[in-house]
mmCIF file of N, CA, C and O in Angstrom:
data_model
loop_
_atom_site.group_PDB
_atom_site.id
_atom_site.type_symbol
_atom_site.label_atom_id
_atom_site.label_comp_id
_atom_site.label_asym_id
_atom_site.label_seq_id
_atom_site.Cartn_x
_atom_site.Cartn_y
_atom_site.Cartn_z
ATOM 1 N N MET A 1 110.927 77.221 37.173
ATOM 2 C CA MET A 1 110.850 76.267 38.573
ATOM 3 C C MET A 1 112.116 76.895 39.725
ATOM 4 O O MET A 1 113.117 76.639 38.974
ATOM 5 N N ALA A 2 111.814 77.146 40.722
ATOM 6 C CA ALA A 2 112.682 77.331 41.800
ATOM 7 C C ALA A 2 113.477 76.278 41.994
ATOM 8 O O ALA A 2 113.049 75.313 42.316
ATOM 9 N N GLU A 3 114.822 76.606 42.310
ATOM 10 C CA GLU A 3 115.745 75.624 43.048
ATOM 11 C C GLU A 3 115.416 75.707 44.539
ATOM 12 O O GLU A 3 115.051 76.487 45.390
ATOM 13 N N GLY A 4 115.761 74.693 45.167
ATOM 14 C CA GLY A 4 115.896 74.218 46.301
ATOM 15 C C GLY A 4 114.428 73.819 46.789
ATOM 16 O O GLY A 4 113.678 73.208 46.098
ATOM 17 N N PHE A 5 114.348 73.988 48.340
ATOM 18 C CA PHE A 5 113.119 73.611 48.700
ATOM 19 C C PHE A 5 112.553 74.246 49.760
ATOM 20 O O PHE A 5 113.184 75.135 50.024
ATOM 21 N N SER A 6 111.231 73.810 50.444
ATOM 22 C CA SER A 6 110.535 74.957 51.153
ATOM 23 C C SER A 6 110.169 74.010 51.860
ATOM 24 O O SER A 6 109.600 73.061 51.841
ATOM 25 N N VAL A 7 110.084 74.628 53.010
ATOM 26 C CA VAL A 7 109.275 73.715 54.254
ATOM 27 C C VAL A 7 107.940 75.059 54.917
ATOM 28 O O VAL A 7 108.477 75.702 55.092
ATOM 29 N N ASP A 8 106.873 73.818 55.038
ATOM 30 C CA ASP A 8 105.863 74.731 55.678
ATOM 31 C C ASP A 8 105.963 74.006 57.041
ATOM 32 O O ASP A 8 105.416 73.020 57.470
ATOM 33 N N THR A 9 106.434 74.815 57.937
ATOM 34 C CA THR A 9 106.509 74.365 59.454
ATOM 35 C C THR A 9 105.023 74.202 60.203
ATOM 36 O O THR A 9 104.820 73.235 60.802
ATOM 37 N N ALA A 10 103.845 74.628 59.393
ATOM 38 C CA ALA A 10 102.330 73.842 59.819
ATOM 39 C C ALA A 10 102.021 72.538 59.398
ATOM 40 O O ALA A 10 101.608 71.916 60.676
ATOM 41 N N ASP A 11 103.025 72.274 58.406
ATOM 42 C CA ASP A 11 102.580 70.943 57.939
ATOM 43 C C ASP A 11 103.420 69.877 58.868
ATOM 44 O O ASP A 11 102.649 68.732 59.288
ATOM 45 N N LEU A 12 104.639 70.489 59.109
ATOM 46 C CA LEU A 12 105.218 69.505 60.323
ATOM 47 C C LEU A 12 104.571 69.468 61.488
ATOM 48 O O LEU A 12 104.493 68.328 62.100
ATOM 49 N N ALA A 13 104.215 70.768 62.080
ATOM 50 C CA ALA A 13 103.346 70.609 63.155
ATOM 51 C C ALA A 13 102.184 69.817 63.363
ATOM 52 O O ALA A 13 101.841 68.879 64.089
ATOM 53 N N ARG A 14 101.203 69.375 62.233
ATOM 54 C CA ARG A 14 100.215 68.619 61.761
ATOM 55 C C ARG A 14 100.636 67.412 61.654
ATOM 56 O O ARG A 14 99.688 66.418 62.613
ATOM 57 N N TYR A 15 101.474 66.970 61.255
ATOM 58 C CA TYR A 15 102.271 65.763 61.096
ATOM 59 C C TYR A 15 102.378 65.202 62.714
ATOM 60 O O TYR A 15 102.152 64.198 62.986
ATOM 61 N N HIS A 16 102.998 66.073 63.285
ATOM 62 C CA HIS A 16 103.721 65.651 64.744
ATOM 63 C C HIS A 16 102.442 65.433 65.761
ATOM 64 O O HIS A 16 102.382 64.090 66.192
ATOM 65 N N SER A 17 101.643 66.193 65.377
ATOM 66 C CA SER A 17 100.325 66.103 65.976
ATOM 67 C C SER A 17 99.330 64.746 65.693
ATOM 68 O O SER A 17 98.967 64.295 66.732
ATOM 69 N N GLN A 18 99.540 64.616 64.525
ATOM 70 C CA GLN A 18 98.439 63.144 63.943
ATOM 71 C C GLN A 18 99.523 61.909 64.290
ATOM 72 O O GLN A 18 98.387 60.946 64.394
ATOM 73 N N ALA A 19 100.653 62.089 64.291
ATOM 74 C CA ALA A 19 101.447 61.003 64.627
ATOM 75 C C ALA A 19 101.124 60.566 65.703
ATOM 76 O O ALA A 19 100.994 59.538 66.167
ATOM 77 N N GLY A 20 101.206 61.619 66.783
ATOM 78 C CA GLY A 20 101.108 61.508 68.324
ATOM 79 C C GLY A 20 99.597 60.647 68.822
ATOM 80 O O GLY A 20 99.372 59.857 69.495
ATOM 81 N N ALA A 21 98.712 61.328 67.933
ATOM 82 C CA ALA A 21 97.029 60.461 67.975
ATOM 83 C C ALA A 21 96.949 59.142 67.529
ATOM 84 O O ALA A 21 96.884 58.544 68.326
ATOM 85 N N LEU A 22 97.828 58.871 66.277
ATOM 86 C CA LEU A 22 97.749 57.716 65.704
ATOM 87 C C LEU A 22 98.512 56.607 66.484
ATOM 88 O O LEU A 22 98.070 55.529 66.853
ATOM 89 N N SER A 23 99.635 57.073 67.501
ATOM 90 C CA SER A 23 100.212 55.948 68.005
ATOM 91 C C SER A 23 99.700 55.944 69.433
ATOM 92 O O SER A 23 99.479 54.904 69.583
ATOM 93 N N GLY A 24 98.847 56.781 69.817
ATOM 94 C CA GLY A 24 97.819 56.655 70.664
ATOM 95 C C GLY A 24 96.635 55.415 70.641
ATOM 96 O O GLY A 24 96.272 54.815 71.495
ATOM 97 N N GLU A 25 96.190 55.815 69.268
ATOM 98 C CA GLU A 25 95.057 54.952 68.793
ATOM 99 C C GLU A 25 95.573 53.621 68.772
ATOM 100 O O GLU A 25 94.607 52.262 69.074
ATOM 101 N N ILE A 26 96.855 53.214 68.409
ATOM 102 C CA ILE A 26 97.352 51.844 68.276
ATOM 103 C C ILE A 26 97.595 51.303 69.373
ATOM 104 O O ILE A 26 97.412 50.066 69.607
ATOM 105 N N VAL A 27 97.992 51.658 70.437
ATOM 106 C CA VAL A 27 98.062 51.430 71.825
ATOM 107 C C VAL A 27 96.958 50.825 72.475
ATOM 108 O O VAL A 27 96.567 49.728 73.011
ATOM 109 N N GLY A 28 95.958 51.902 72.330
ATOM 110 C CA GLY A 28 94.625 51.498 72.815
ATOM 111 C C GLY A 28 93.967 50.638 72.220
ATOM 112 O O GLY A 28 93.270 49.629 72.471
ATOM 113 N N ALA A 29 94.012 50.163 70.627
ATOM 114 C CA ALA A 29 93.562 49.408 70.055
ATOM 115 C C ALA A 29 94.210 47.939 70.735
ATOM 116 O O ALA A 29 93.650 46.636 71.090
ATOM 117 N N ALA A 30 95.890 47.656 70.941
ATOM 118 C CA ALA A 30 96.344 46.746 71.318
ATOM 119 C C ALA A 30 95.760 46.190 72.787
ATOM 120 O O ALA A 30 95.453 45.213 72.888
ATOM 121 N N LYS A 31 95.432 47.275 73.730
ATOM 122 C CA LYS A 31 95.102 47.065 74.918
ATOM 123 C C LYS A 31 93.410 46.818 74.824
ATOM 124 O O LYS A 31 93.269 45.768 75.751
ATOM 125 N N THR A 32 92.463 47.357 74.261
ATOM 126 C CA THR A 32 91.294 46.729 73.892
ATOM 127 C C THR A 32 90.909 45.380 73.358
ATOM 128 O O THR A 32 90.042 44.456 73.905
ATOM 129 N N HIS A 33 91.930 45.325 72.393
ATOM 130 C CA HIS A 33 91.938 43.978 71.495
ATOM 131 C C HIS A 33 92.956 42.695 72.030
ATOM 132 O O HIS A 33 92.576 41.503 71.384
ATOM 133 N N LEU A 34 93.953 43.104 72.497
ATOM 134 C CA LEU A 34 95.336 42.110 72.291
ATOM 135 C C LEU A 34 95.468 41.354 73.896
ATOM 136 O O LEU A 34 95.558 40.508 74.336
ATOM 137 N N SER A 35 95.265 42.957 74.665
ATOM 138 C CA SER A 35 95.814 42.446 76.107
ATOM 139 C C SER A 35 94.788 41.356 76.965
ATOM 140 O O SER A 35 95.409 40.521 77.707
ATOM 141 N N GLY A 36 93.419 40.985 76.689
ATOM 142 C CA GLY A 36 92.771 40.151 77.061
ATOM 143 C C GLY A 36 92.893 38.709 76.573
ATOM 144 O O GLY A 36 92.694 37.755 77.259
ATOM 145 N N ASN A 37 93.812 38.827 75.797
ATOM 146 C CA ASN A 37 94.254 37.627 75.026
ATOM 147 C C ASN A 37 95.691 37.041 75.124
ATOM 148 O O ASN A 37 96.365 36.369 74.060
ATOM 149 N N LEU A 38 96.357 37.429 76.157
ATOM 150 C CA LEU A 38 97.987 37.241 76.124
ATOM 151 C C LEU A 38 98.018 35.892 76.759
ATOM 152 O O LEU A 38 99.097 35.628 76.636
ATOM 153 N N SER A 39 97.228 35.676 77.590
ATOM 154 C CA SER A 39 97.309 34.117 78.194
ATOM 155 C C SER A 39 96.201 33.256 77.724
ATOM 156 O O SER A 39 94.993 33.671 77.424
ATOM 157 N N LEU A 40 96.350 32.341 77.520
ATOM 158 C CA LEU A 40 95.242 31.426 77.081
ATOM 159 C C LEU A 40 95.315 30.290 78.236
ATOM 160 O O LEU A 40 96.067 30.069 78.875
ATOM 161 N N PRO A 41 93.860 29.873 78.616
ATOM 162 C CA PRO A 41 93.797 28.916 79.595
ATOM 163 C C PRO A 41 94.311 27.797 79.431
ATOM 164 O O PRO A 41 94.401 27.144 78.083
ATOM 165 N N GLY A 42 94.676 27.055 80.364
ATOM 166 C CA GLY A 42 96.048 26.045 80.636
ATOM 167 C C GLY A 42 94.907 24.718 79.837
ATOM 168 O O GLY A 42 95.621 23.984 79.725
ATOM 169 N N ASN A 43 93.599 24.805 79.951
ATOM 170 C CA ASN A 43 92.942 23.581 79.478
ATOM 171 C C ASN A 43 92.264 23.649 77.998
ATOM 172 O O ASN A 43 91.271 22.952 77.551
ATOM 173 N N LEU A 44 92.675 25.057 77.484
ATOM 174 C CA LEU A 44 91.886 25.173 76.447
ATOM 175 C C LEU A 44 92.083 24.219 75.209
ATOM 176 O O LEU A 44 91.182 23.600 74.522
ATOM 177 N N PHE A 45 93.379 23.488 75.075
ATOM 178 C CA PHE A 45 93.366 22.651 74.171
ATOM 179 C C PHE A 45 93.630 21.097 74.865
ATOM 180 O O PHE A 45 93.897 20.254 74.003
ATOM 181 N N GLY A 46 93.350 21.029 76.168
ATOM 182 C CA GLY A 46 93.503 19.949 76.762
ATOM 183 C C GLY A 46 94.567 19.415 76.642
ATOM 184 O O GLY A 46 95.778 19.682 76.404
ATOM 185 N N ASP A 47 95.051 18.092 76.962
ATOM 186 C CA ASP A 47 96.405 17.282 77.323
ATOM 187 C C ASP A 47 96.970 17.333 75.837
ATOM 188 O O ASP A 47 98.282 17.479 75.692
ATOM 189 N N LEU A 48 96.166 17.371 74.692
ATOM 190 C CA LEU A 48 96.996 17.227 73.472
ATOM 191 C C LEU A 48 97.451 18.809 73.376
ATOM 192 O O LEU A 48 98.722 18.772 72.381
ATOM 193 N N GLY A 49 96.907 19.644 73.430
ATOM 194 C CA GLY A 49 97.407 21.073 73.388
ATOM 195 C C GLY A 49 99.001 21.314 73.909
ATOM 196 O O GLY A 49 99.618 21.925 73.525
ATOM 197 N N HIS A 50 99.081 20.573 75.117
ATOM 198 C CA HIS A 50 100.296 20.711 76.059
ATOM 199 C C HIS A 50 101.329 19.591 75.320
ATOM 200 O O HIS A 50 102.518 20.046 75.127
ATOM 201 N N GLU A 51 100.711 18.439 75.238
ATOM 202 C CA GLU A 51 101.878 17.503 74.417
ATOM 203 C C GLU A 51 102.042 17.987 73.096
ATOM 204 O O GLU A 51 103.336 17.620 72.943
ATOM 205 N N SER A 52 101.595 18.503 72.211
ATOM 206 C CA SER A 52 101.677 18.861 70.897
ATOM 207 C C SER A 52 102.749 20.093 70.963
ATOM 208 O O SER A 52 103.483 20.288 69.915
ATOM 209 N N GLY A 53 102.472 20.708 71.964
ATOM 210 C CA GLY A 53 103.174 22.300 72.062
ATOM 211 C C GLY A 53 102.584 23.686 71.437
ATOM 212 O O GLY A 53 102.914 24.427 71.583
ATOM 213 N N LEU A 54 101.302 23.133 71.025
ATOM 214 C CA LEU A 54 100.318 23.900 70.454
ATOM 215 C C LEU A 54 99.770 25.245 71.424
ATOM 216 O O LEU A 54 99.698 26.287 71.237
ATOM 217 N N GLN A 55 99.666 24.752 72.717
ATOM 218 C CA GLN A 55 99.537 25.667 73.672
ATOM 219 C C GLN A 55 100.558 26.861 73.864
ATOM 220 O O GLN A 55 100.150 27.817 73.472
ATOM 221 N N ASN A 56 101.758 26.287 74.344
ATOM 222 C CA ASN A 56 102.952 27.222 74.216
ATOM 223 C C ASN A 56 102.982 27.914 72.432
ATOM 224 O O ASN A 56 103.593 29.309 73.079
ATOM 225 N N SER A 57 102.917 27.219 71.708
ATOM 226 C CA SER A 57 103.011 27.843 70.156
ATOM 227 C C SER A 57 102.180 29.155 70.127
ATOM 228 O O SER A 57 102.705 30.362 69.909
ATOM 229 N N LEU A 58 101.048 29.221 70.467
ATOM 230 C CA LEU A 58 100.254 30.210 70.481
ATOM 231 C C LEU A 58 100.039 31.161 71.330
ATOM 232 O O LEU A 58 100.131 32.037 71.014
ATOM 233 N N THR A 59 100.668 30.967 72.652
ATOM 234 C CA THR A 59 100.830 31.819 73.705
ATOM 235 C C THR A 59 102.150 32.561 73.260
ATOM 236 O O THR A 59 101.925 33.917 73.627
ATOM 237 N N ASP A 60 103.197 31.961 72.882
ATOM 238 C CA ASP A 60 104.410 32.817 72.151
ATOM 239 C C ASP A 60 103.864 33.801 71.114
ATOM 240 O O ASP A 60 104.338 34.575 71.019
ATOM 241 N N HIS A 61 102.981 33.149 70.115
ATOM 242 C CA HIS A 61 102.682 34.012 69.293
ATOM 243 C C HIS A 61 101.857 35.449 69.395
ATOM 244 O O HIS A 61 102.165 36.234 69.150
ATOM 245 N N LEU A 62 100.777 35.102 70.439
ATOM 246 C CA LEU A 62 100.430 36.251 70.986
ATOM 247 C C LEU A 62 101.197 37.074 71.616
ATOM 248 O O LEU A 62 101.035 38.394 71.458
ATOM 249 N N ASP A 63 102.308 36.785 72.283
ATOM 250 C CA ASP A 63 103.070 37.608 73.004
ATOM 251 C C ASP A 63 103.856 38.305 72.100
ATOM 252 O O ASP A 63 104.109 39.711 72.027
ATOM 253 N N ARG A 64 104.178 37.772 70.761
ATOM 254 C CA ARG A 64 104.958 38.454 69.788
ATOM 255 C C ARG A 64 104.256 39.553 69.007
ATOM 256 O O ARG A 64 104.803 40.825 68.966
ATOM 257 N N MET A 65 103.015 39.301 69.040
ATOM 258 C CA MET A 65 102.168 40.110 68.106
ATOM 259 C C MET A 65 101.732 41.374 69.064
ATOM 260 O O MET A 65 101.812 42.458 68.483
ATOM 261 N N HIS A 66 101.595 40.954 70.532
ATOM 262 C CA HIS A 66 101.492 42.428 71.448
ATOM 263 C C HIS A 66 102.500 43.028 71.469
ATOM 264 O O HIS A 66 102.495 44.198 71.115
ATOM 265 N N THR A 67 103.616 42.403 71.412
ATOM 266 C CA THR A 67 105.180 43.130 71.411
ATOM 267 C C THR A 67 105.109 44.057 70.457
ATOM 268 O O THR A 67 105.925 45.501 69.848
ATOM 269 N N HIS A 68 104.798 43.367 68.916
ATOM 270 C CA HIS A 68 104.874 44.057 67.729
ATOM 271 C C HIS A 68 104.002 45.278 67.616
ATOM 272 O O HIS A 68 104.540 46.699 66.962
ATOM 273 N N VAL A 69 103.035 44.780 67.891
ATOM 274 C CA VAL A 69 101.835 46.185 67.819
ATOM 275 C C VAL A 69 102.251 47.524 68.952
ATOM 276 O O VAL A 69 102.554 48.554 68.270
ATOM 277 N N HIS A 70 103.245 47.143 69.897
ATOM 278 C CA HIS A 70 103.626 48.209 70.836
ATOM 279 C C HIS A 70 104.738 48.757 70.081
ATOM 280 O O HIS A 70 104.991 50.196 70.363
ATOM 281 N N SER A 71 105.689 48.167 69.531
ATOM 282 C CA SER A 71 106.976 48.459 68.999
ATOM 283 C C SER A 71 106.432 49.344 67.523
ATOM 284 O O SER A 71 107.183 50.406 67.474
ATOM 285 N N VAL A 72 105.462 49.170 66.704
ATOM 286 C CA VAL A 72 104.787 50.122 65.646
ATOM 287 C C VAL A 72 104.325 51.728 66.531
ATOM 288 O O VAL A 72 104.783 52.491 65.959
ATOM 289 N N ALA A 73 103.542 51.386 67.773
ATOM 290 C CA ALA A 73 103.070 52.408 68.127
ATOM 291 C C ALA A 73 104.343 53.048 68.487
ATOM 292 O O ALA A 73 104.264 54.550 68.126
ATOM 293 N N GLY A 74 105.281 52.753 68.714
ATOM 294 C CA GLY A 74 106.222 53.443 69.615
ATOM 295 C C GLY A 74 107.339 54.110 68.176
ATOM 296 O O GLY A 74 107.708 55.183 68.230
ATOM 297 N N SER A 75 107.811 53.398 67.306
ATOM 298 C CA SER A 75 107.826 53.877 66.277
ATOM 299 C C SER A 75 107.156 55.028 65.447
ATOM 300 O O SER A 75 107.825 56.083 65.001
ATOM 301 N N VAL A 76 106.067 54.911 65.558
ATOM 302 C CA VAL A 76 105.081 56.022 64.621
ATOM 303 C C VAL A 76 105.474 57.647 65.887
ATOM 304 O O VAL A 76 105.540 58.403 65.474
ATOM 305 N N HIS A 77 105.304 57.111 67.025
ATOM 306 C CA HIS A 77 105.498 58.406 68.243
ATOM 307 C C HIS A 77 106.745 58.667 67.730
ATOM 308 O O HIS A 77 107.148 59.861 67.843
ATOM 309 N N ASP A 78 108.037 58.024 67.722
ATOM 310 C CA ASP A 78 109.160 58.625 67.701
ATOM 311 C C ASP A 78 109.395 59.178 66.485
ATOM 312 O O ASP A 78 109.961 60.249 66.516
ATOM 313 N N LEU A 79 108.719 58.730 64.938
ATOM 314 C CA LEU A 79 108.850 59.106 63.749
ATOM 315 C C LEU A 79 108.203 60.543 63.965
ATOM 316 O O LEU A 79 108.584 61.849 63.880
ATOM 317 N N GLY A 80 107.108 60.900 64.845
ATOM 318 C CA GLY A 80 106.585 61.942 64.822
ATOM 319 C C GLY A 80 107.468 63.139 65.888
ATOM 320 O O GLY A 80 107.402 64.314 65.587
ATOM 321 N N GLN A 81 108.009 62.493 67.047
ATOM 322 C CA GLN A 81 108.706 63.502 67.812
ATOM 323 C C GLN A 81 110.092 63.723 66.598
ATOM 324 O O GLN A 81 110.505 65.074 67.188
ATOM 325 N N SER A 82 110.618 63.098 65.965
ATOM 326 C CA SER A 82 111.282 63.370 64.893
ATOM 327 C C SER A 82 111.254 64.770 63.850
ATOM 328 O O SER A 82 111.933 65.889 63.981
ATOM 329 N N VAL A 83 110.024 64.421 63.608
ATOM 330 C CA VAL A 83 109.384 65.608 62.722
ATOM 331 C C VAL A 83 109.204 66.783 63.758
ATOM 332 O O VAL A 83 109.303 68.193 62.965
ATOM 333 N N HIS A 84 108.846 66.724 64.985
ATOM 334 C CA HIS A 84 108.706 68.069 65.847
ATOM 335 C C HIS A 84 110.197 68.586 65.641
ATOM 336 O O HIS A 84 110.160 70.063 66.141
ATOM 337 N N THR A 85 111.321 67.659 65.892
ATOM 338 C CA THR A 85 112.538 68.148 66.285
ATOM 339 C C THR A 85 113.198 69.056 65.014
ATOM 340 O O THR A 85 113.435 69.972 64.742
ATOM 341 N N ALA A 86 112.588 68.303 64.066
ATOM 342 C CA ALA A 86 113.054 69.128 62.294
ATOM 343 C C ALA A 86 112.263 70.692 62.296
ATOM 344 O O ALA A 86 113.177 71.240 62.131
ATOM 345 N N LYS A 87 111.147 70.660 62.767
ATOM 346 C CA LYS A 87 110.343 71.904 62.906
ATOM 347 C C LYS A 87 111.030 72.836 63.637
ATOM 348 O O LYS A 87 111.156 73.850 62.998
ATOM 349 N N GLY A 88 111.431 72.390 64.701
ATOM 350 C CA GLY A 88 111.909 73.430 65.585
ATOM 351 C C GLY A 88 113.576 74.125 64.975
ATOM 352 O O GLY A 88 114.073 75.035 64.767
ATOM 353 N N ASP A 89 114.214 72.923 64.463
ATOM 354 C CA ASP A 89 115.382 73.225 63.842
ATOM 355 C C ASP A 89 115.122 74.030 62.578
ATOM 356 O O ASP A 89 115.845 75.086 62.064
ATOM 357 N N TYR A 90 114.020 74.059 61.520
ATOM 358 C CA TYR A 90 113.697 74.960 60.161
ATOM 359 C C TYR A 90 113.579 75.898 61.064
ATOM 360 O O TYR A 90 114.129 77.208 60.464
ATOM 361 N N GLU A 91 112.922 76.239 61.973
ATOM 362 C CA GLU A 91 112.303 77.374 62.621
ATOM 363 C C GLU A 91 113.507 78.623 63.065
ATOM 364 O O GLU A 91 113.679 79.509 62.669
ATOM 365 N N PHE A 92 114.284 77.674 63.734
ATOM 366 C CA PHE A 92 115.734 78.028 64.164
ATOM 367 C C PHE A 92 116.728 78.731 63.029
ATOM 368 O O PHE A 92 117.009 80.109 63.381
ATOM 369 N N ASP A 93 116.633 77.818 62.034
ATOM 370 C CA ASP A 93 117.579 78.481 60.887
ATOM 371 C C ASP A 93 116.712 79.458 60.302
ATOM 372 O O ASP A 93 117.717 80.126 60.038
ATOM 373 N N GLU A 94 115.649 79.275 60.031
ATOM 374 C CA GLU A 94 115.165 80.504 59.407
ATOM 375 C C GLU A 94 115.251 81.992 60.365
ATOM 376 O O GLU A 94 115.543 82.868 59.350
ATOM 377 N N GLN A 95 115.179 81.727 61.490
ATOM 378 C CA GLN A 95 115.522 83.200 62.449
ATOM 379 C C GLN A 95 116.969 83.547 62.468
ATOM 380 O O GLN A 95 116.850 84.607 62.037
ATOM 381 N N GLU A 96 117.507 82.394 62.515
ATOM 382 C CA GLU A 96 119.446 82.850 62.294
ATOM 383 C C GLU A 96 119.563 83.588 61.169
ATOM 384 O O GLU A 96 120.278 84.391 60.962
ATOM 385 N N PHE A 97 119.233 82.646 60.033
ATOM 386 C CA PHE A 97 119.481 83.349 58.531
ATOM 387 C C PHE A 97 118.968 84.756 58.401
ATOM 388 O O PHE A 97 119.547 85.715 57.740
ATOM 389 N N GLY A 98 117.921 84.884 58.812
ATOM 390 C CA GLY A 98 116.826 86.015 58.778
ATOM 391 C C GLY A 98 117.969 87.177 59.528
ATOM 392 O O GLY A 98 117.870 88.133 59.017
ATOM 393 N N ASP A 99 118.118 86.911 60.417
ATOM 394 C CA ASP A 99 118.913 87.809 61.699
ATOM 395 C C ASP A 99 120.309 88.341 60.927
ATOM 396 O O ASP A 99 120.708 89.224 60.901
ATOM 397 N N THR A 100 121.296 87.100 60.289
ATOM 398 C CA THR A 100 122.172 87.399 60.026
ATOM 399 C C THR A 100 122.165 88.122 58.690
ATOM 400 O O THR A 100 122.616 89.097 58.155
ATOM 401 N N PHE A 101 121.163 88.163 57.833
ATOM 402 C CA PHE A 101 120.826 88.605 56.423
ATOM 403 C C PHE A 101 120.248 90.276 56.827
ATOM 404 O O PHE A 101 121.113 90.916 56.074
ATOM 405 N N ARG A 102 119.737 90.347 57.572
ATOM 406 C CA ARG A 102 119.277 91.428 58.312
ATOM 407 C C ARG A 102 120.583 92.453 58.696
ATOM 408 O O ARG A 102 120.528 93.926 58.669
ATOM 409 N N ARG A 103 121.574 91.769 59.728
ATOM 410 C CA ARG A 103 122.385 92.293 60.100
ATOM 411 C C ARG A 103 123.762 92.904 58.698
ATOM 412 O O ARG A 103 124.480 93.945 58.845
ATOM 413 N N ILE A 104 123.657 91.837 57.719
ATOM 414 C CA ILE A 104 124.570 92.390 56.659
ATOM 415 C C ILE A 104 123.920 93.658 55.872
ATOM 416 O O ILE A 104 124.542 94.332 55.613
ATOM 417 N N LEU A 105 122.816 93.738 55.980
ATOM 418 C CA LEU A 105 122.219 94.749 55.060
ATOM 419 C C LEU A 105 121.975 95.926 56.208
ATOM 420 O O LEU A 105 121.634 97.121 55.327
ATOM 421 N N GLY A 106 122.356 95.737 57.260
ATOM 422 C CA GLY A 106 122.695 97.067 57.926
ATOM 423 C C GLY A 106 121.465 97.650 58.483
ATOM 424 O O GLY A 106 121.422 98.487 58.891
#
């Protein structure tokens, strides 16, 4: 078994692309399924809903859920960007080490 590790930069490129697409899908789902439900009609639960705090509680919950979904999408996007940066670092190192090795060999 060989020591060390190897990196397939094509895999990293695919991961970056897929993470970007997934992030977009998450945002799209939030816009499609959540954005229309961010506010509840004031009379949805009548006076009891206001007096009991149910109206405000559900509105707060919907807002937190919407924020969380967008946060998840942002995290997926950021992870994809980090993988893309790592790909560039690996490619740079590969070139740099190869150039140094070729220079030593003369």
